[in-house]
Each structure stands twice: as C-alpha cells, then as structure tokens.
mmCIF file of C-alpha atoms and ligand atoms in Angstrom:
data_model
loop_
_atom_site.group_PDB
_atom_site.id
_atom_site.type_symbol
_atom_site.label_atom_id
_atom_site.label_comp_id
_atom_site.label_asym_id
_atom_site.label_seq_id
_atom_site.Cartn_x
_atom_site.Cartn_y
_atom_site.Cartn_z
ATOM 1 C CA MET I 1 20.049 4.715 -4.212
ATOM 2 C CA LYS I 2 21.996 1.546 -3.581
ATOM 3 C CA SER I 3 20.113 -1.736 -3.602
ATOM 4 C CA PHE I 4 20.781 -5.402 -4.004
ATOM 5 C CA VAL I 5 17.991 -7.974 -4.167
ATOM 6 C CA SER I 6 18.013 -11.656 -4.974
ATOM 7 C CA PRO I 7 19.130 -12.393 -8.540
ATOM 8 C CA TYR I 8 16.779 -15.387 -8.529
ATOM 9 C CA ASN I 9 13.833 -12.994 -8.866
ATOM 10 C CA PHE I 10 14.556 -12.456 -12.499
ATOM 11 C CA VAL I 11 15.023 -16.047 -13.658
ATOM 12 C CA ASN I 12 11.438 -16.470 -14.863
ATOM 13 C CA ASP I 13 10.688 -12.885 -15.721
ATOM 14 C CA VAL I 14 10.534 -13.280 -19.493
ATOM 15 C CA ASP I 15 6.803 -12.568 -19.484
ATOM 16 C CA LEU I 16 7.147 -9.535 -17.264
ATOM 17 C CA LYS I 17 8.635 -7.056 -19.650
ATOM 18 C CA VAL I 18 5.803 -4.626 -19.119
ATOM 19 C CA ASP I 19 5.724 -0.988 -20.085
ATOM 20 C CA PRO I 20 5.799 0.861 -16.726
ATOM 21 C CA LYS I 21 3.413 3.459 -18.178
ATOM 22 C CA LYS I 22 0.748 0.772 -18.436
ATOM 23 C CA ILE I 23 0.792 -0.021 -14.715
ATOM 24 C CA ILE I 24 -1.853 1.922 -12.822
ATOM 25 C CA VAL I 25 -1.908 2.162 -9.058
ATOM 26 C CA TYR I 26 -5.385 3.224 -7.983
ATOM 27 C CA ASP I 27 -5.230 4.061 -4.332
ATOM 28 C CA THR I 28 -8.329 3.669 -2.201
ATOM 29 C CA THR I 29 -7.104 4.925 1.188
ATOM 30 C CA LEU I 30 -9.849 7.560 1.076
ATOM 31 C CA ARG I 31 -12.607 5.042 0.292
ATOM 32 C CA ASP I 32 -11.915 1.440 1.387
ATOM 33 C CA GLY I 33 -9.295 2.732 3.817
ATOM 34 C CA GLU I 34 -11.853 4.993 5.392
ATOM 35 C CA GLN I 35 -14.241 2.037 5.707
ATOM 36 C CA THR I 36 -11.918 0.684 8.404
ATOM 37 C CA PRO I 37 -14.222 0.340 11.414
ATOM 38 C CA GLY I 38 -14.095 3.512 13.489
ATOM 39 C CA ILE I 39 -12.261 5.648 10.927
ATOM 40 C CA CYS I 40 -13.682 8.871 9.565
ATOM 41 C CA PHE I 41 -11.487 11.450 7.868
ATOM 42 C CA THR I 42 -12.554 15.092 7.959
ATOM 43 C CA PRO I 43 -12.828 16.775 4.531
ATOM 44 C CA ASP I 44 -9.573 18.643 5.276
ATOM 45 C CA GLU I 45 -7.767 15.444 6.209
ATOM 46 C CA LYS I 46 -8.991 13.864 2.974
ATOM 47 C CA ILE I 47 -7.568 16.773 0.989
ATOM 48 C CA GLU I 48 -4.234 16.564 2.780
ATOM 49 C CA ILE I 49 -3.951 12.830 2.091
ATOM 50 C CA ALA I 50 -5.015 13.281 -1.559
ATOM 51 C CA VAL I 51 -2.389 16.008 -2.045
ATOM 52 C CA LYS I 52 0.308 13.713 -0.610
ATOM 53 C CA LEU I 53 -0.827 10.776 -2.789
ATOM 54 C CA ASP I 54 -0.615 13.112 -5.771
ATOM 55 C CA GLU I 55 2.873 14.219 -4.730
ATOM 56 C CA LEU I 56 3.920 10.563 -4.569
ATOM 57 C CA GLY I 57 2.641 10.227 -8.130
ATOM 58 C CA VAL I 58 -0.353 7.919 -7.716
ATOM 59 C CA PRO I 59 -2.160 8.089 -11.077
ATOM 60 C CA GLN I 60 -5.678 7.412 -9.764
ATOM 61 C CA ILE I 61 -7.219 8.176 -6.383
ATOM 62 C CA GLU I 62 -10.511 6.592 -5.376
ATOM 63 C CA ALA I 63 -11.600 9.520 -3.241
ATOM 64 C CA GLY I 64 -14.817 8.254 -1.706
ATOM 65 C CA PHE I 65 -18.291 6.822 -1.975
ATOM 66 C CA PRO I 66 -20.421 9.937 -2.664
ATOM 67 C CA VAL I 67 -23.770 8.376 -1.793
ATOM 68 C CA VAL I 68 -22.641 7.925 1.839
ATOM 69 C CA SER I 69 -23.050 11.501 3.085
ATOM 70 C CA ASP I 70 -23.017 15.220 2.420
ATOM 71 C CA GLY I 71 -19.602 15.466 4.073
ATOM 72 C CA GLU I 72 -18.275 12.799 1.723
ATOM 73 C CA ARG I 73 -19.526 14.724 -1.308
ATOM 74 C CA ARG I 74 -18.056 17.972 0.021
ATOM 75 C CA ALA I 75 -14.709 16.288 0.583
ATOM 76 C CA ILE I 76 -14.664 14.889 -2.975
ATOM 77 C CA ARG I 77 -15.636 18.248 -4.478
ATOM 78 C CA ASN I 78 -12.868 19.945 -2.497
ATOM 79 C CA ILE I 79 -10.348 17.378 -3.702
ATOM 80 C CA MET I 80 -11.458 18.131 -7.279
ATOM 81 C CA LYS I 81 -10.717 21.834 -6.646
ATOM 82 C CA GLN I 82 -7.054 21.039 -5.896
ATOM 83 C CA SER I 83 -6.475 20.317 -9.628
ATOM 84 C CA LEU I 84 -4.238 17.362 -8.839
ATOM 85 C CA ASN I 85 -2.440 15.396 -11.514
ATOM 86 C CA SER I 86 -4.048 12.221 -10.193
ATOM 87 C CA GLU I 87 -7.372 11.278 -11.724
ATOM 88 C CA ILE I 88 -10.103 11.299 -9.086
ATOM 89 C CA LEU I 89 -12.564 8.417 -9.017
ATOM 90 C CA ALA I 90 -15.670 7.821 -6.929
ATOM 91 C CA LEU I 91 -17.247 4.519 -5.977
ATOM 92 C CA THR I 92 -20.849 3.889 -7.007
ATOM 93 C CA ARG I 93 -23.253 1.004 -6.943
ATOM 94 C CA THR I 94 -24.627 0.045 -10.357
ATOM 95 C CA ILE I 95 -27.470 2.467 -9.736
ATOM 96 C CA LYS I 96 -28.130 5.531 -11.876
ATOM 97 C CA SER I 97 -28.843 7.828 -8.920
ATOM 98 C CA ASP I 98 -25.443 6.870 -7.395
ATOM 99 C CA ILE I 99 -23.779 7.842 -10.657
ATOM 100 C CA ASP I 100 -25.732 11.119 -10.757
ATOM 101 C CA ILE I 101 -24.412 11.945 -7.291
ATOM 102 C CA ALA I 102 -20.866 11.116 -8.417
ATOM 103 C CA LEU I 103 -21.390 13.375 -11.438
ATOM 104 C CA SER I 104 -22.463 16.179 -9.105
ATOM 105 C CA CYS I 105 -19.024 15.901 -7.460
ATOM 106 C CA ASP I 106 -17.313 16.564 -10.815
ATOM 107 C CA VAL I 107 -15.146 13.453 -10.591
ATOM 108 C CA ASP I 108 -13.078 12.186 -13.515
ATOM 109 C CA GLY I 109 -14.482 8.703 -13.268
ATOM 110 C CA ILE I 110 -16.257 6.032 -11.311
ATOM 111 C CA ILE I 111 -15.700 2.541 -10.078
ATOM 112 C CA THR I 112 -19.124 0.963 -10.291
ATOM 113 C CA PHE I 113 -19.629 -2.359 -8.553
ATOM 114 C CA ILE I 114 -22.077 -5.177 -8.102
ATOM 115 C CA GLY I 115 -21.760 -8.417 -6.159
ATOM 116 C CA SER I 116 -21.271 -11.350 -8.521
ATOM 117 C CA SER I 117 -21.022 -14.415 -6.281
ATOM 118 C CA ASP I 118 -24.072 -16.563 -5.622
ATOM 119 C CA LEU I 119 -23.767 -15.585 -1.947
ATOM 120 C CA HIS I 120 -24.026 -11.898 -2.748
ATOM 121 C CA LEU I 121 -26.757 -12.385 -5.330
ATOM 122 C CA LYS I 122 -28.888 -14.503 -3.027
ATOM 123 C CA TYR I 123 -28.381 -12.921 0.396
ATOM 124 C CA LYS I 124 -27.505 -9.323 -0.364
ATOM 125 C CA LEU I 125 -28.871 -8.287 -3.718
ATOM 126 C CA LYS I 126 -31.748 -10.800 -4.025
ATOM 127 C CA MET I 127 -31.184 -10.805 -7.753
ATOM 128 C CA THR I 128 -30.629 -13.343 -10.475
ATOM 129 C CA ARG I 129 -27.412 -13.367 -12.466
ATOM 130 C CA GLU I 130 -29.313 -11.956 -15.450
ATOM 131 C CA GLN I 131 -30.580 -9.040 -13.367
ATOM 132 C CA ALA I 132 -27.102 -8.293 -12.011
ATOM 133 C CA LEU I 133 -25.667 -8.392 -15.500
ATOM 134 C CA SER I 134 -28.196 -5.957 -16.857
ATOM 135 C CA LYS I 135 -27.607 -3.588 -13.896
ATOM 136 C CA ALA I 136 -23.891 -3.686 -14.671
ATOM 137 C CA VAL I 137 -24.419 -2.911 -18.334
ATOM 138 C CA GLU I 138 -26.858 -0.125 -17.571
ATOM 139 C CA ALA I 139 -24.457 1.535 -15.109
ATOM 140 C CA VAL I 140 -21.449 1.303 -17.414
ATOM 141 C CA GLU I 141 -23.433 2.716 -20.340
ATOM 142 C CA TYR I 142 -24.813 5.504 -18.164
ATOM 143 C CA GLY I 143 -21.377 6.490 -16.865
ATOM 144 C CA LYS I 144 -19.840 6.393 -20.325
ATOM 145 C CA SER I 145 -22.683 8.451 -21.813
ATOM 146 C CA HIS I 146 -21.747 11.176 -19.303
ATOM 147 C CA GLY I 147 -18.112 11.171 -20.341
ATOM 148 C CA LEU I 148 -16.732 9.433 -17.266
ATOM 149 C CA PHE I 149 -13.865 6.988 -16.999
ATOM 150 C CA VAL I 150 -15.691 3.827 -15.920
ATOM 151 C CA ALA I 151 -14.180 0.826 -14.182
ATOM 152 C CA PHE I 152 -16.517 -2.063 -13.458
ATOM 153 C CA THR I 153 -15.917 -4.165 -10.334
ATOM 154 C CA ALA I 154 -17.353 -7.640 -9.861
ATOM 155 C CA GLU I 155 -17.505 -7.736 -6.082
ATOM 156 C CA ASP I 156 -16.607 -11.063 -4.433
ATOM 157 C CA SER I 157 -15.522 -12.286 -7.865
ATOM 158 C CA THR I 158 -12.861 -14.605 -6.448
ATOM 159 C CA ARG I 159 -15.832 -16.664 -5.169
ATOM 160 C CA THR I 160 -17.816 -16.429 -8.414
ATOM 161 C CA ASP I 161 -18.088 -19.028 -11.209
ATOM 162 C CA LEU I 162 -15.616 -18.216 -13.931
ATOM 163 C CA ASP I 163 -18.285 -18.379 -16.641
ATOM 164 C CA PHE I 164 -20.326 -15.708 -14.938
ATOM 165 C CA ILE I 165 -17.308 -13.450 -14.363
ATOM 166 C CA LEU I 166 -16.516 -13.729 -18.049
ATOM 167 C CA ASP I 167 -20.144 -12.974 -18.996
ATOM 168 C CA LEU I 168 -20.098 -9.898 -16.773
ATOM 169 C CA PHE I 169 -16.752 -8.626 -17.979
ATOM 170 C CA ARG I 170 -17.647 -9.247 -21.629
ATOM 171 C CA ALA I 171 -20.916 -7.358 -21.217
ATOM 172 C CA ALA I 172 -19.266 -4.497 -19.284
ATOM 173 C CA THR I 173 -16.528 -4.252 -21.900
ATOM 174 C CA ASP I 174 -19.063 -4.198 -24.742
ATOM 175 C CA ALA I 175 -20.937 -1.461 -22.852
ATOM 176 C CA GLY I 176 -17.748 0.627 -22.907
ATOM 177 C CA ALA I 177 -16.069 -0.061 -19.543
ATOM 178 C CA ASP I 178 -12.509 1.267 -19.520
ATOM 179 C CA ARG I 179 -11.395 -1.411 -17.081
ATOM 180 C CA VAL I 180 -12.735 -4.508 -15.337
ATOM 181 C CA HIS I 181 -11.860 -5.280 -11.725
ATOM 182 C CA ILE I 182 -11.608 -8.514 -9.826
ATOM 183 C CA ALA I 183 -12.329 -7.895 -6.153
ATOM 184 C CA ASP I 184 -11.089 -10.452 -3.643
ATOM 185 C CA THR I 185 -13.628 -9.047 -1.231
ATOM 186 C CA THR I 186 -13.031 -11.522 1.584
ATOM 187 C CA GLY I 187 -9.319 -11.994 0.899
ATOM 188 C CA SER I 188 -9.877 -15.667 0.341
ATOM 189 C CA ILE I 189 -7.929 -16.630 -2.737
ATOM 190 C CA ARG I 190 -4.276 -17.636 -2.816
ATOM 191 C CA PRO I 191 -1.637 -16.516 -5.299
ATOM 192 C CA MET I 192 -1.811 -19.621 -7.538
ATOM 193 C CA GLY I 193 -5.601 -19.315 -7.747
ATOM 194 C CA MET I 194 -5.295 -15.651 -8.550
ATOM 195 C CA LYS I 195 -2.789 -16.313 -11.293
ATOM 196 C CA TYR I 196 -5.143 -18.856 -12.865
ATOM 197 C CA LEU I 197 -8.162 -16.554 -12.618
ATOM 198 C CA ILE I 198 -6.441 -13.532 -14.149
ATOM 199 C CA THR I 199 -4.951 -15.678 -16.923
ATOM 200 C CA GLN I 200 -8.444 -16.901 -17.833
ATOM 201 C CA ILE I 201 -9.776 -13.347 -17.921
ATOM 202 C CA LYS I 202 -6.842 -12.110 -19.929
ATOM 203 C CA ASN I 203 -7.333 -14.877 -22.478
ATOM 204 C CA ASN I 204 -11.015 -14.116 -22.903
ATOM 205 C CA ILE I 205 -11.608 -10.419 -22.305
ATOM 206 C CA ASP I 206 -10.151 -7.566 -24.303
ATOM 207 C CA ASN I 207 -9.846 -4.964 -21.571
ATOM 208 C CA THR I 208 -7.469 -3.722 -18.888
ATOM 209 C CA ILE I 209 -7.777 -5.824 -15.746
ATOM 210 C CA GLY I 210 -7.678 -4.299 -12.279
ATOM 211 C CA ILE I 211 -7.286 -6.046 -8.956
ATOM 212 C CA HIS I 212 -8.599 -5.165 -5.487
ATOM 213 C CA CYS I 213 -7.372 -7.450 -2.706
ATOM 214 C CA HIS I 214 -8.105 -7.831 0.985
ATOM 215 C CA ASP I 215 -5.727 -9.104 3.621
ATOM 216 C CA ASP I 216 -7.895 -11.534 5.619
ATOM 217 C CA PHE I 217 -5.216 -14.227 5.259
ATOM 218 C CA GLY I 218 -2.260 -11.857 4.987
ATOM 219 C CA LEU I 219 -2.046 -12.367 1.220
ATOM 220 C CA ALA I 220 -3.326 -9.058 -0.185
ATOM 221 C CA VAL I 221 0.060 -7.967 -1.518
ATOM 222 C CA ALA I 222 1.052 -11.470 -2.686
ATOM 223 C CA ASN I 223 -2.286 -11.930 -4.460
ATOM 224 C CA SER I 224 -2.078 -8.487 -6.091
ATOM 225 C CA LEU I 225 1.396 -9.269 -7.386
ATOM 226 C CA ALA I 226 0.294 -12.715 -8.607
ATOM 227 C CA ALA I 227 -2.509 -10.955 -10.490
ATOM 228 C CA PHE I 228 -0.017 -8.473 -11.884
ATOM 229 C CA GLU I 229 2.265 -11.292 -13.041
ATOM 230 C CA ALA I 230 -0.695 -12.813 -14.881
ATOM 231 C CA GLY I 231 -1.472 -9.507 -16.596
ATOM 232 C CA ALA I 232 -3.582 -7.340 -14.272
ATOM 233 C CA MET I 233 -2.158 -3.891 -14.900
ATOM 234 C CA ALA I 234 -4.206 -1.899 -12.382
ATOM 235 C CA ILE I 235 -3.620 -2.495 -8.683
ATOM 236 C CA SER I 236 -5.728 -1.170 -5.840
ATOM 237 C CA THR I 237 -3.879 -0.141 -2.674
ATOM 238 C CA THR I 238 -4.218 1.721 0.602
ATOM 239 C CA VAL I 239 -1.599 3.539 2.668
ATOM 240 C CA ASN I 240 -0.430 1.330 5.574
ATOM 241 C CA GLY I 241 -2.738 -1.372 4.177
ATOM 242 C CA ILE I 242 -5.737 0.029 6.060
ATOM 243 C CA GLY I 243 -9.257 -0.984 5.028
ATOM 244 C CA GLU I 244 -12.201 -3.099 5.996
ATOM 245 C CA ARG I 245 -11.423 -5.924 8.437
ATOM 246 C CA ALA I 246 -7.780 -6.957 7.893
ATOM 247 C CA GLY I 247 -7.323 -4.202 5.332
ATOM 248 C CA ASN I 248 -6.100 -4.027 1.739
ATOM 249 C CA ALA I 249 -2.855 -4.392 -0.188
ATOM 250 C CA SER I 250 -0.514 -1.736 1.133
ATOM 251 C CA LEU I 251 0.478 1.031 -1.264
ATOM 252 C CA GLU I 252 4.049 1.232 -0.014
ATOM 253 C CA GLU I 253 4.548 -2.529 -0.251
ATOM 254 C CA ILE I 254 3.065 -2.771 -3.752
ATOM 255 C CA ILE I 255 5.069 0.035 -5.289
ATOM 256 C CA MET I 256 8.305 -0.958 -3.566
ATOM 257 C CA ASN I 257 7.861 -4.569 -4.692
ATOM 258 C CA LEU I 258 7.360 -3.379 -8.262
ATOM 259 C CA ARG I 259 10.407 -1.117 -8.005
ATOM 260 C CA MET I 260 12.800 -3.412 -6.148
ATOM 261 C CA LEU I 261 11.763 -7.025 -6.611
ATOM 262 C CA TYR I 262 10.437 -6.606 -10.170
ATOM 263 C CA GLY I 263 12.947 -3.922 -11.168
ATOM 264 C CA ILE I 264 10.261 -1.749 -12.767
ATOM 265 C CA GLU I 265 11.136 1.951 -12.862
ATOM 266 C CA MET I 266 8.030 4.010 -12.270
ATOM 267 C CA PRO I 267 7.761 7.765 -11.829
ATOM 268 C CA PHE I 268 6.982 7.739 -8.113
ATOM 269 C CA LYS I 269 8.515 10.122 -5.599
ATOM 270 C CA TYR I 270 9.315 7.203 -3.279
ATOM 271 C CA GLU I 271 10.922 9.414 -0.655
ATOM 272 C CA VAL I 272 7.511 10.673 0.505
ATOM 273 C CA LEU I 273 6.339 7.167 1.468
ATOM 274 C CA TYR I 274 7.342 7.445 5.120
ATOM 275 C CA GLU I 275 5.737 10.869 5.504
ATOM 276 C CA LEU I 276 2.539 9.684 3.771
ATOM 277 C CA SER I 277 2.391 6.673 6.068
ATOM 278 C CA ARG I 278 2.682 8.872 9.153
ATOM 279 C CA LEU I 279 0.051 11.285 7.866
ATOM 280 C CA VAL I 280 -2.436 8.416 7.513
ATOM 281 C CA GLU I 281 -1.332 7.021 10.870
ATOM 282 C CA LYS I 282 -2.110 10.387 12.469
ATOM 283 C CA TYR I 283 -5.566 10.765 10.929
ATOM 284 C CA THR I 284 -6.599 7.154 11.518
ATOM 285 C CA THR I 285 -4.958 6.891 14.951
ATOM 286 C CA MET I 286 -3.986 3.366 13.897
ATOM 287 C CA PRO I 287 -0.329 2.972 14.909
ATOM 288 C CA VAL I 288 1.922 1.597 12.184
ATOM 289 C CA PRO I 289 3.524 -1.573 13.608
ATOM 290 C CA LYS I 290 7.261 -1.147 14.131
ATOM 291 C CA ASN I 291 7.943 -4.150 11.933
ATOM 292 C CA LYS I 292 5.616 -3.034 9.102
ATOM 293 C CA ALA I 293 7.412 -3.542 5.768
ATOM 294 C CA ILE I 294 8.836 -0.394 4.117
ATOM 295 C CA VAL I 295 7.494 2.201 6.588
ATOM 296 C CA GLY I 296 7.820 0.558 10.038
ATOM 297 C CA ASP I 297 10.216 2.228 12.457
ATOM 298 C CA ASN I 298 12.297 -0.930 12.839
ATOM 299 C CA VAL I 299 12.829 -1.530 9.126
ATOM 300 C CA PHE I 300 16.200 0.240 9.143
ATOM 301 C CA SER I 301 17.025 -0.169 12.843
ATOM 302 C CA HIS I 302 19.908 -2.384 13.901
ATOM 303 C CA GLU I 303 20.982 -3.520 17.322
ATOM 304 C CA SER I 304 23.090 -6.645 16.930
ATOM 305 C CA GLY I 305 26.794 -5.844 17.097
ATOM 306 C CA ILE I 306 27.508 -8.256 14.243
ATOM 307 C CA HIS I 307 25.031 -6.457 11.975
ATOM 308 C CA VAL I 308 26.186 -2.975 12.946
ATOM 309 C CA SER I 309 29.768 -3.934 12.253
ATOM 310 C CA ALA I 310 28.863 -5.227 8.772
ATOM 311 C CA ILE I 311 26.650 -2.226 8.041
ATOM 312 C CA ARG I 312 29.454 0.191 8.885
ATOM 313 C CA SER I 313 31.480 -1.303 6.080
ATOM 314 C CA GLU I 314 28.529 -1.894 3.667
ATOM 315 C CA PRO I 315 24.852 -1.236 4.538
ATOM 316 C CA LEU I 316 23.613 -3.660 1.854
ATOM 317 C CA THR I 317 24.897 -6.561 3.994
ATOM 318 C CA TYR I 318 21.763 -6.214 6.123
ATOM 319 C CA GLU I 319 19.483 -3.886 4.140
ATOM 320 C CA PRO I 320 18.023 -4.571 0.670
ATOM 321 C CA TYR I 321 18.134 -0.847 -0.207
ATOM 322 C CA THR I 322 19.057 2.410 1.468
ATOM 323 C CA PRO I 323 16.544 3.973 3.905
ATOM 324 C CA GLU I 324 16.605 7.459 2.363
ATOM 325 C CA PHE I 325 14.928 6.035 -0.743
ATOM 326 C CA VAL I 326 11.608 5.786 1.120
ATOM 327 C CA GLY I 327 12.198 8.743 3.424
ATOM 328 C CA GLN I 328 13.440 6.600 6.322
ATOM 329 C CA LYS I 329 16.625 6.870 8.396
ATOM 330 C CA ARG I 330 19.031 4.189 9.559
ATOM 331 C CA LYS I 331 19.005 3.849 13.324
ATOM 332 C CA ILE I 332 21.506 2.085 15.498
ATOM 333 C CA ILE I 333 19.836 0.923 18.667
ATOM 334 C CA LEU I 334 21.886 0.399 21.800
ATOM 335 C CA GLY I 335 20.829 -2.667 23.759
ATOM 336 C CA LYS I 336 21.681 -6.108 24.967
ATOM 337 C CA HIS I 337 23.069 -7.227 21.579
ATOM 338 C CA CYS I 338 25.287 -4.209 20.892
ATOM 339 C CA GLY I 339 29.032 -4.389 20.371
ATOM 340 C CA MET I 340 32.075 -2.210 19.763
ATOM 341 C CA SER I 341 30.796 -1.150 16.333
ATOM 342 C CA SER I 342 27.530 0.064 17.808
ATOM 343 C CA ILE I 343 29.395 2.221 20.331
ATOM 344 C CA GLU I 344 31.658 3.654 17.666
ATOM 345 C CA TYR I 345 28.742 4.297 15.312
ATOM 346 C CA LYS I 346 26.784 6.086 18.046
ATOM 347 C CA LEU I 347 29.778 8.157 19.149
ATOM 348 C CA ASP I 348 30.341 9.245 15.537
ATOM 349 C CA GLU I 349 26.672 10.007 15.032
ATOM 350 C CA LEU I 350 26.510 12.197 18.145
ATOM 351 C CA GLY I 351 29.901 13.805 17.548
ATOM 352 C CA LEU I 352 31.378 12.390 20.751
ATOM 353 C CA SER I 353 34.595 10.602 21.530
ATOM 354 C CA VAL I 354 35.925 8.626 24.452
ATOM 355 C CA PRO I 355 39.323 7.014 25.002
ATOM 356 C CA GLU I 356 39.614 3.508 23.538
ATOM 357 C CA SER I 357 39.935 2.015 27.011
ATOM 358 C CA GLU I 358 36.518 3.322 28.048
ATOM 359 C CA LYS I 359 34.503 1.821 25.188
ATOM 360 C CA GLU I 360 34.314 -1.617 26.801
ATOM 361 C CA ILE I 361 32.962 0.023 29.927
ATOM 362 C CA LEU I 362 30.226 1.685 27.883
ATOM 363 C CA ILE I 363 29.254 -1.656 26.321
ATOM 364 C CA LEU I 364 28.981 -3.306 29.719
ATOM 365 C CA LYS I 365 26.918 -0.426 31.101
ATOM 366 C CA ILE I 366 24.519 -0.543 28.134
ATOM 367 C CA LYS I 367 24.030 -4.309 28.377
ATOM 368 C CA GLU I 368 23.436 -4.056 32.089
ATOM 369 C CA MET I 369 20.880 -1.267 31.616
ATOM 370 C CA ALA I 370 19.086 -3.120 28.806
ATOM 371 C CA GLU I 371 18.849 -6.270 30.880
ATOM 372 C CA ARG I 372 17.231 -4.260 33.659
ATOM 373 C CA GLY I 373 14.609 -3.344 31.042
ATOM 374 C CA ALA I 374 15.760 0.277 30.734
ATOM 375 C CA LYS I 375 15.840 2.045 27.387
ATOM 376 C CA VAL I 376 19.207 3.307 26.201
ATOM 377 C CA GLY I 377 18.315 6.233 23.964
ATOM 378 C CA ASP I 378 20.625 8.994 22.757
ATOM 379 C CA LYS I 379 20.022 11.002 25.920
ATOM 380 C CA GLU I 380 20.918 8.103 28.217
ATOM 381 C CA PHE I 381 23.967 7.318 26.094
ATOM 382 C CA LYS I 382 25.197 10.925 26.268
ATOM 383 C CA ASN I 383 24.813 10.888 30.055
ATOM 384 C CA MET I 384 26.726 7.638 30.212
ATOM 385 C CA VAL I 385 29.534 9.112 28.106
ATOM 386 C CA GLN I 386 29.676 12.197 30.370
ATOM 387 C CA GLU I 387 29.939 9.966 33.391
ATOM 388 C CA VAL I 388 32.715 7.863 31.892
ATOM 389 C CA LEU I 389 34.633 10.950 30.755
ATOM 390 C CA SER I 390 34.353 12.573 34.195
ATOM 391 C CA LYS I 391 36.185 9.625 35.673
ATOM 392 C CA VAL I 392 39.021 9.575 33.148
HETATM 393 MN MN1 MN N 401 -12.770 -3.607 -0.553
#
C-alpha cells in the first residue's frame, strides 16, 4: 500500500512509542451500536457481524447486554459457539443477577458499569457515592471470582469529580478489575480535557485504561485519540460510528488513524473495512453518508479534471493512501468539472477508444448533461461514445 501523510504528525510523538500489542480495540457495534434508536439485529445478523469483526482482527467484541431479552442471550450464546479469536464480552450493571445472566451465556468477560456523576447518582440511581462504590467493588469481585475478564466502566465519568473517579478506579482495581473505563456518555468533553483526565488517572491508578466516547459534538474519534495519546490503551468503537444519539467513535476511523496518522502497525485485515461497513449499513438500514471518512463512497471518487490529471500520474497527490487498502475502489466521476484526463481515464477503464478530435466533443456533451442535472454514469458515457463514433 502506498501512503503519504503529513510529516508534522510525528514531531511530538516521542511519548507515543507504544507496543501495538498493548492496544485493544473493543468494538461495541453489537451493544451500543444496537442501542441506536430503532435498530434491532436478529441473532443471525449479530453472528454475521461478529464473524466479520473477528475476520478484521478486533481483539474484543462487546456482543450485547444479556439482561435485555431472551433473544439477546440467544444471540450471545450463538456467537460464543462460533469459537472466534476475538474475546466476547457482555455488558452488565453492577448487579449480581446481571452477572449471573452473563455467565449463563458463557462469555469470556464482562464490562460492568455504574453511573458515577452526581447527576446519575441523584436522578437515576438514587444512591450515595459510597453505595455506588460498594456496588462496583461487589460486581468486580463477583465477576473475578467466576473467572471472567472484568472491565469496570464509570458511566458519565467525564462529568464526575476527579477524586471520585480515582476512588472508584482504585477500589475496582483493588477488587481485581482487569481494566477501568472512562465513558464520555454524553460526548461532552473536548480533547484537551480528555488528555488531562486520562493523564490524572494514569498517574494515580495502576491499571489499563479504556475509553468509550460518544459523538454528540462530533468529537468521539478526536477524544478517543486524545485519550490514547495520554495513555488509554483500550478504545471502544462501533462500525460506521453507530450508537445511541449521535453515535460512538467509528471503528474504521479509529483503526485507520492509528495505522496512518500514528504509524502504528497492527494486525488488522484492513481490506475488509468497506465490506464490514456495508454489512452494518444493510442490517441497520442507516445509509453510510457518501462523505463518511474511510468507508464513504466519495472517499476515493474524483471529478475535477485537475485532480484526475494529477492522480493519473500519482494517486497520492489527492489521496492519503490507496483505496484497495480498505477494500475501496478509485472512481472517476464524469461531471461538470471533468477534463481531458477524466475522459482518457474513463476510456481506458472501459476499454474504449475514440479519435483524439472527438474527445473535446465528449467533454462538452458531459458538461452539458451534468448542467441539466443528468447523471453521467458508465452506461451513459458508453452510449455517448457510440454516438460520437457513429458520426466519425
Ligand atoms: Mn455508550
């Protein structure tokens, strides 16, 4: 794969010499992603998505919230039967019966969560901080005593006093938690704040830090990467960035940022990203925007004659990396901005040729059609070429 990204990225990267094996992407398409209003995967769809996530090489899949329904539990059990390489986690509240239900699904581990902000304690849980802390400890100990991998999430922790987050994480760590998660539940922190918060946790807590971000202000990916830069080694993602409200940090954007803009080689099969995106698009019926980073249909499409001309001599002039790397294809679009290069590219691509003198005529015809609002696809272009040739 050819790529060329800004050399300025690496100027301050002295602290970022991380061991790629220590970075854990824990994808939650099947849990938070499914909590997108109106979305409900069938058990078979869940299996198909889990298999594709496993093929990509995602090390941990949060497969569901078992307490929700029988169907959810069946889906998780069926995913377990696929013997995937990915570890399968289930979400639980910090309630023993939730963990028992997760255990009945045979999962490898749990993410157990409790709200930590005063808002959540007062209006949702009606608990004191002390009560929440003891629930957290109890759940972590219970999960660990049953041999599970246990990650503890402080929900809404980006709106929680630092002292209380540290108390919770210290207690969860002492109780045996394998990882502690910051959840930016309402997507309301910004990257500098995130960097500060994770630095404080890293300086005070001896555990792996995970990060779960929401996109309410369009910062889920930026905040996740800020957390990563400060030392959070586990990053929560969803395919196409689906999830509650504005969604979560997108899997494809996170892993491509790590690969391209951070230069970290990880053992992902990146070429399945496009296919995975379309699979989730199909089962959620949420169309992927054409301009969606990495997997959008316009990401490797070019119309401007100036760009097409440059791309014909070197694609990196207008692409940071080659489309095949993520399972995409380069597309030259014929339209109002096309030029001689676009015509030549298209003729080559379709195995056609016309006399030099006719190419200008084709350009004029395309521009005229585009300005009438008509689409000039391959079929229309072929017809146009036929017409021109018939007159030669
Ligand atoms: Mn969430």
